Short mmCIF file of C-alpha atoms in Angstrom, two decimals:
data_model
loop_
_atom_site.label_atom_id
_atom_site.label_comp_id
_atom_site.label_asym_id
_atom_site.label_seq_id
_atom_site.Cartn_x
_atom_site.Cartn_y
_atom_site.Cartn_z
CA SER T 1 1.97 -1.99 -14.48
CA GLN T 2 4.26 -1.78 -11.33
CA GLN T 3 6.52 1.18 -10.99
CA GLY T 4 8.57 -0.80 -8.41
CA GLU T 5 9.93 -4.30 -8.57
CA GLU T 6 11.38 -5.73 -5.51
CA ASP T 7 14.21 -8.29 -5.47
CA PRO T 8 14.19 -11.09 -4.11
CA GLN T 9 10.54 -12.17 -4.38
CA ALA T 10 11.34 -14.47 -1.13
CA LEU T 11 14.18 -14.38 1.42
CA SER T 12 14.57 -16.93 4.17
CA ILE T 13 17.15 -16.12 6.98
CA GLN T 14 17.86 -17.17 10.59
CA GLU T 15 17.29 -14.76 13.55
CA GLY T 16 20.35 -12.33 14.03
CA GLU T 17 21.11 -12.21 10.38
CA ASN T 18 20.85 -9.25 8.18
CA ALA T 19 18.15 -9.07 5.37
CA THR T 20 18.61 -6.99 2.45
CA MET T 21 15.86 -6.32 -0.22
CA ASN T 22 16.19 -4.21 -3.29
CA CYS T 23 13.75 -2.02 -5.23
CA SER T 24 14.05 -1.03 -8.75
CA TYR T 25 11.69 1.56 -10.50
CA LYS T 26 11.37 3.07 -13.75
CA THR T 27 10.55 6.79 -13.66
CA SER T 28 12.22 9.84 -11.77
CA ILE T 29 10.89 10.19 -8.29
CA ASN T 30 10.57 12.86 -5.41
CA ASN T 31 10.85 10.09 -2.74
CA LEU T 32 10.47 6.31 -2.10
CA GLN T 33 8.72 4.78 0.69
CA TRP T 34 8.89 1.28 2.24
CA TYR T 35 6.24 -0.71 3.64
CA ARG T 36 5.82 -3.71 5.83
CA GLN T 37 2.65 -6.18 5.67
CA ASN T 38 2.07 -8.86 8.23
CA SER T 39 0.23 -11.79 7.01
CA GLY T 40 -3.49 -10.93 6.83
CA ARG T 41 -3.04 -7.28 7.84
CA GLY T 42 -2.85 -3.91 6.13
CA LEU T 43 0.47 -2.21 5.14
CA VAL T 44 2.49 -0.21 7.55
CA HIS T 45 4.71 2.67 6.78
CA LEU T 46 8.27 2.16 7.84
CA ILE T 47 10.41 4.70 6.31
CA LEU T 48 10.49 7.37 3.48
CA ILE T 49 13.54 8.60 1.76
CA ARG T 50 13.68 11.66 -0.49
CA SER T 51 15.27 11.86 -3.96
CA ASN T 52 18.09 14.02 -2.48
CA GLU T 53 18.89 11.59 0.24
CA ARG T 54 21.21 8.66 -0.13
CA GLU T 55 20.84 6.99 3.03
CA LYS T 56 18.44 6.96 5.86
CA HIS T 57 18.22 5.06 9.22
CA SER T 58 15.44 4.22 11.57
CA GLY T 59 16.21 1.89 14.31
CA ARG T 60 17.37 -1.47 12.80
CA LEU T 61 16.39 -0.17 9.29
CA ARG T 62 18.70 1.33 6.84
CA VAL T 63 17.56 2.41 3.53
CA THR T 64 19.69 3.57 0.75
CA LEU T 65 18.63 5.22 -2.65
CA ASP T 66 20.49 5.59 -5.91
CA THR T 67 18.58 7.72 -8.07
CA SER T 68 21.33 7.26 -10.99
CA LYS T 69 20.38 3.49 -10.99
CA LYS T 70 16.57 4.06 -10.16
CA SER T 71 17.17 1.62 -7.11
CA SER T 72 16.64 1.45 -3.43
CA SER T 73 17.58 -1.05 -0.73
CA LEU T 74 16.26 -1.97 2.45
CA LEU T 75 18.59 -3.45 5.11
CA ILE T 76 17.03 -4.99 8.31
CA THR T 77 19.83 -5.61 10.79
CA ALA T 78 19.92 -8.16 13.46
CA SER T 79 16.48 -9.65 12.32
CA ARG T 80 13.91 -11.10 14.49
CA ALA T 81 11.21 -13.74 14.01
CA ALA T 82 8.85 -10.65 14.34
CA ASP T 83 10.31 -9.15 11.13
CA THR T 84 8.64 -11.98 9.13
CA ALA T 85 6.42 -10.21 6.72
CA SER T 86 6.15 -8.82 3.13
CA TYR T 87 8.02 -5.69 2.30
CA PHE T 88 6.91 -3.28 -0.33
CA CYS T 89 8.50 -0.23 -1.89
CA ALA T 90 6.24 2.56 -3.22
CA THR T 91 6.96 5.59 -5.34
CA GLY T 92 4.61 8.43 -6.02
CA PHE T 93 3.24 11.56 -4.62
CA GLN T 94 -0.53 11.32 -3.76
CA LYS T 95 -0.99 8.39 -5.76
CA LEU T 96 1.52 5.48 -4.83
CA VAL T 97 2.49 2.62 -6.96
CA PHE T 98 3.67 -0.35 -5.14
CA GLY T 99 5.92 -3.02 -6.11
CA THR T 100 5.19 -6.77 -5.84
CA GLY T 101 7.09 -7.06 -2.57
CA THR T 102 9.42 -9.21 -1.01
CA ARG T 103 8.28 -12.14 1.40
CA LEU T 104 10.70 -12.30 4.48
CA LEU T 105 11.06 -15.20 6.57
CA VAL T 106 13.08 -15.00 9.82
CA SER T 107 13.36 -18.39 11.42
CA PRO T 108 14.24 -18.67 15.26
CA ASP B 1 -5.09 0.19 11.68
CA ALA B 2 -6.05 2.84 14.24
CA GLY B 3 -8.49 5.30 12.90
CA ILE B 4 -9.33 3.31 9.95
CA THR B 5 -11.98 0.59 9.75
CA GLN B 6 -13.38 -1.36 6.82
CA SER B 7 -16.64 -3.26 6.65
CA PRO B 8 -17.46 -5.88 6.09
CA ARG B 9 -14.25 -7.75 6.56
CA HIS B 10 -15.27 -10.75 4.91
CA LYS B 11 -17.76 -11.13 2.14
CA VAL B 12 -18.93 -14.00 -0.05
CA THR B 13 -21.01 -13.17 -2.95
CA GLU B 14 -22.41 -14.42 -6.21
CA THR B 15 -21.46 -13.40 -9.75
CA GLY B 16 -23.72 -10.59 -10.82
CA THR B 17 -24.61 -9.19 -7.48
CA PRO B 18 -23.88 -5.48 -6.46
CA VAL B 19 -21.30 -5.20 -3.61
CA THR B 20 -20.44 -2.08 -1.47
CA LEU B 21 -17.49 -1.88 0.60
CA ARG B 22 -17.13 0.78 3.30
CA CYS B 23 -14.00 2.58 4.51
CA HIS B 24 -14.57 4.90 7.67
CA GLN B 25 -11.88 7.08 9.10
CA THR B 26 -11.71 9.04 12.17
CA GLU B 27 -8.32 11.10 11.28
CA ASN B 28 -9.74 13.63 9.14
CA HIS B 29 -7.30 13.02 6.34
CA ARG B 30 -8.11 14.43 2.87
CA TYR B 31 -6.98 11.65 0.82
CA MET B 32 -8.66 8.21 0.73
CA TYR B 33 -7.66 5.18 -1.59
CA TRP B 34 -9.07 1.93 -2.58
CA TYR B 35 -6.52 -0.86 -3.56
CA ARG B 36 -6.83 -4.30 -4.43
CA GLN B 37 -4.11 -7.00 -3.67
CA ASP B 38 -3.78 -10.11 -5.65
CA PRO B 39 -0.97 -12.76 -5.51
CA GLY B 40 1.97 -11.77 -8.02
CA HIS B 41 0.45 -8.25 -8.53
CA GLY B 42 1.07 -6.27 -5.08
CA LEU B 43 -1.19 -3.61 -4.44
CA ARG B 44 -3.08 -1.94 -7.31
CA LEU B 45 -5.05 1.49 -7.06
CA ILE B 46 -8.65 1.33 -7.83
CA HIS B 47 -9.90 4.79 -7.16
CA TYR B 48 -8.86 7.59 -4.90
CA SER B 49 -10.38 10.68 -3.45
CA TYR B 50 -8.87 14.01 -2.74
CA GLY B 51 -11.87 15.42 -1.02
CA VAL B 52 -15.66 15.24 -0.52
CA LYS B 53 -17.14 14.51 -3.75
CA ASP B 54 -13.75 14.60 -5.44
CA THR B 55 -12.54 11.29 -6.96
CA ASP B 56 -10.31 9.84 -9.72
CA LYS B 57 -9.44 6.75 -11.23
CA GLY B 58 -6.63 4.58 -10.53
CA GLU B 59 -4.79 1.77 -12.43
CA VAL B 60 -7.55 -0.86 -12.31
CA SER B 61 -10.64 1.16 -12.23
CA ASP B 62 -12.87 -0.78 -14.58
CA GLY B 63 -15.80 -2.38 -12.87
CA TYR B 64 -15.61 -0.43 -9.80
CA SER B 65 -17.24 3.04 -8.86
CA VAL B 66 -16.61 5.14 -5.76
CA SER B 67 -18.46 7.76 -3.80
CA ARG B 68 -17.37 10.04 -0.82
CA SER B 69 -20.22 11.99 0.50
CA LYS B 70 -18.49 12.87 3.95
CA THR B 71 -14.77 13.35 4.76
CA GLU B 72 -14.81 10.19 6.86
CA ASP B 73 -16.54 7.65 4.52
CA PHE B 74 -15.32 6.29 1.19
CA LEU B 75 -17.42 3.70 -0.37
CA LEU B 76 -16.23 1.19 -3.15
CA THR B 77 -19.10 -0.31 -5.22
CA LEU B 78 -18.88 -3.38 -7.58
CA GLU B 79 -22.05 -2.82 -9.68
CA SER B 80 -22.12 -6.49 -10.99
CA ALA B 81 -19.42 -8.57 -9.15
CA THR B 82 -17.22 -10.80 -11.36
CA SER B 83 -15.11 -13.76 -10.32
CA SER B 84 -11.90 -11.68 -11.42
CA GLN B 85 -12.88 -9.25 -8.63
CA THR B 86 -12.09 -11.77 -5.94
CA SER B 87 -9.36 -10.18 -4.09
CA VAL B 88 -8.45 -8.48 -0.89
CA TYR B 89 -9.35 -4.74 -0.85
CA PHE B 90 -7.50 -2.23 1.29
CA CYS B 91 -8.58 1.17 2.11
CA ALA B 92 -5.94 3.79 3.12
CA ILE B 93 -5.79 7.51 4.10
CA SER B 94 -3.28 10.38 3.68
CA GLU B 95 -2.80 13.80 4.60
CA SER B 96 -1.53 16.39 2.20
CA LYS B 97 2.16 17.33 2.31
CA GLY B 98 4.56 18.87 0.31
CA THR B 99 5.97 17.16 -2.84
CA ALA B 100 9.41 16.50 -1.14
CA GLN B 101 7.81 15.27 1.98
CA GLY B 102 5.68 12.67 0.28
CA ASN B 103 2.47 11.32 1.68
CA GLU B 104 2.63 8.38 4.07
CA GLN B 105 -0.36 6.33 3.78
CA PHE B 106 -2.16 4.65 6.62
CA PHE B 107 -3.92 1.34 5.77
CA GLY B 108 -7.17 -0.20 7.04
CA PRO B 109 -7.34 -3.90 8.03
CA GLY B 110 -8.70 -5.10 4.63
CA THR B 111 -11.75 -6.65 3.11
CA ARG B 112 -11.52 -10.20 1.72
CA LEU B 113 -14.08 -10.54 -1.00
CA THR B 114 -15.02 -13.80 -2.78
CA VAL B 115 -17.18 -13.84 -5.86
CA LEU B 116 -18.56 -17.31 -6.68
#
């Protein structure tokens, strides 16, 4: 069973637009991570947000965390074609549990 | 993918044959993981290791065994492959940090396994 569920499952936007994807989880957490996976490749860590943080930024990425709603969102601003990938949230400590992912397509 | 290699990268085998996948790291990280990735399921943990000869089961461990005799190598074995084990297998590594910091995982390039 998955701890995290991403929404939407797929998202298609134009370059320059913002992309928002959401993650809901079931149990209390210490932190939540977001990963990106390009087609045919392994996952790459993007950002980690701790349970006592509400928002975190990294370049064009903005992550929010609402522990009362057990949800997180990942915002990619000014998207580029190179952002086309699948995005996964993950919770846990040493053993991560991943959601099913959001497939993002950014068209030129 | 730097510091983590998986071999083979692609394999086609027949039902009932044994298969061993290898993960090799040069980062000297303590933790190593094997995941499988299937459409509609995301990544699911098969087994993981928290040190040499120390391993534990994950969510989908049935039909799989692992071994870690050296820090740098983590082997995944399918004793008798079945078609349901057709999947993409990813190895990952992480270091040990505090609970609040979490543990970023670094992934290998994956192995595509087809069981006919």
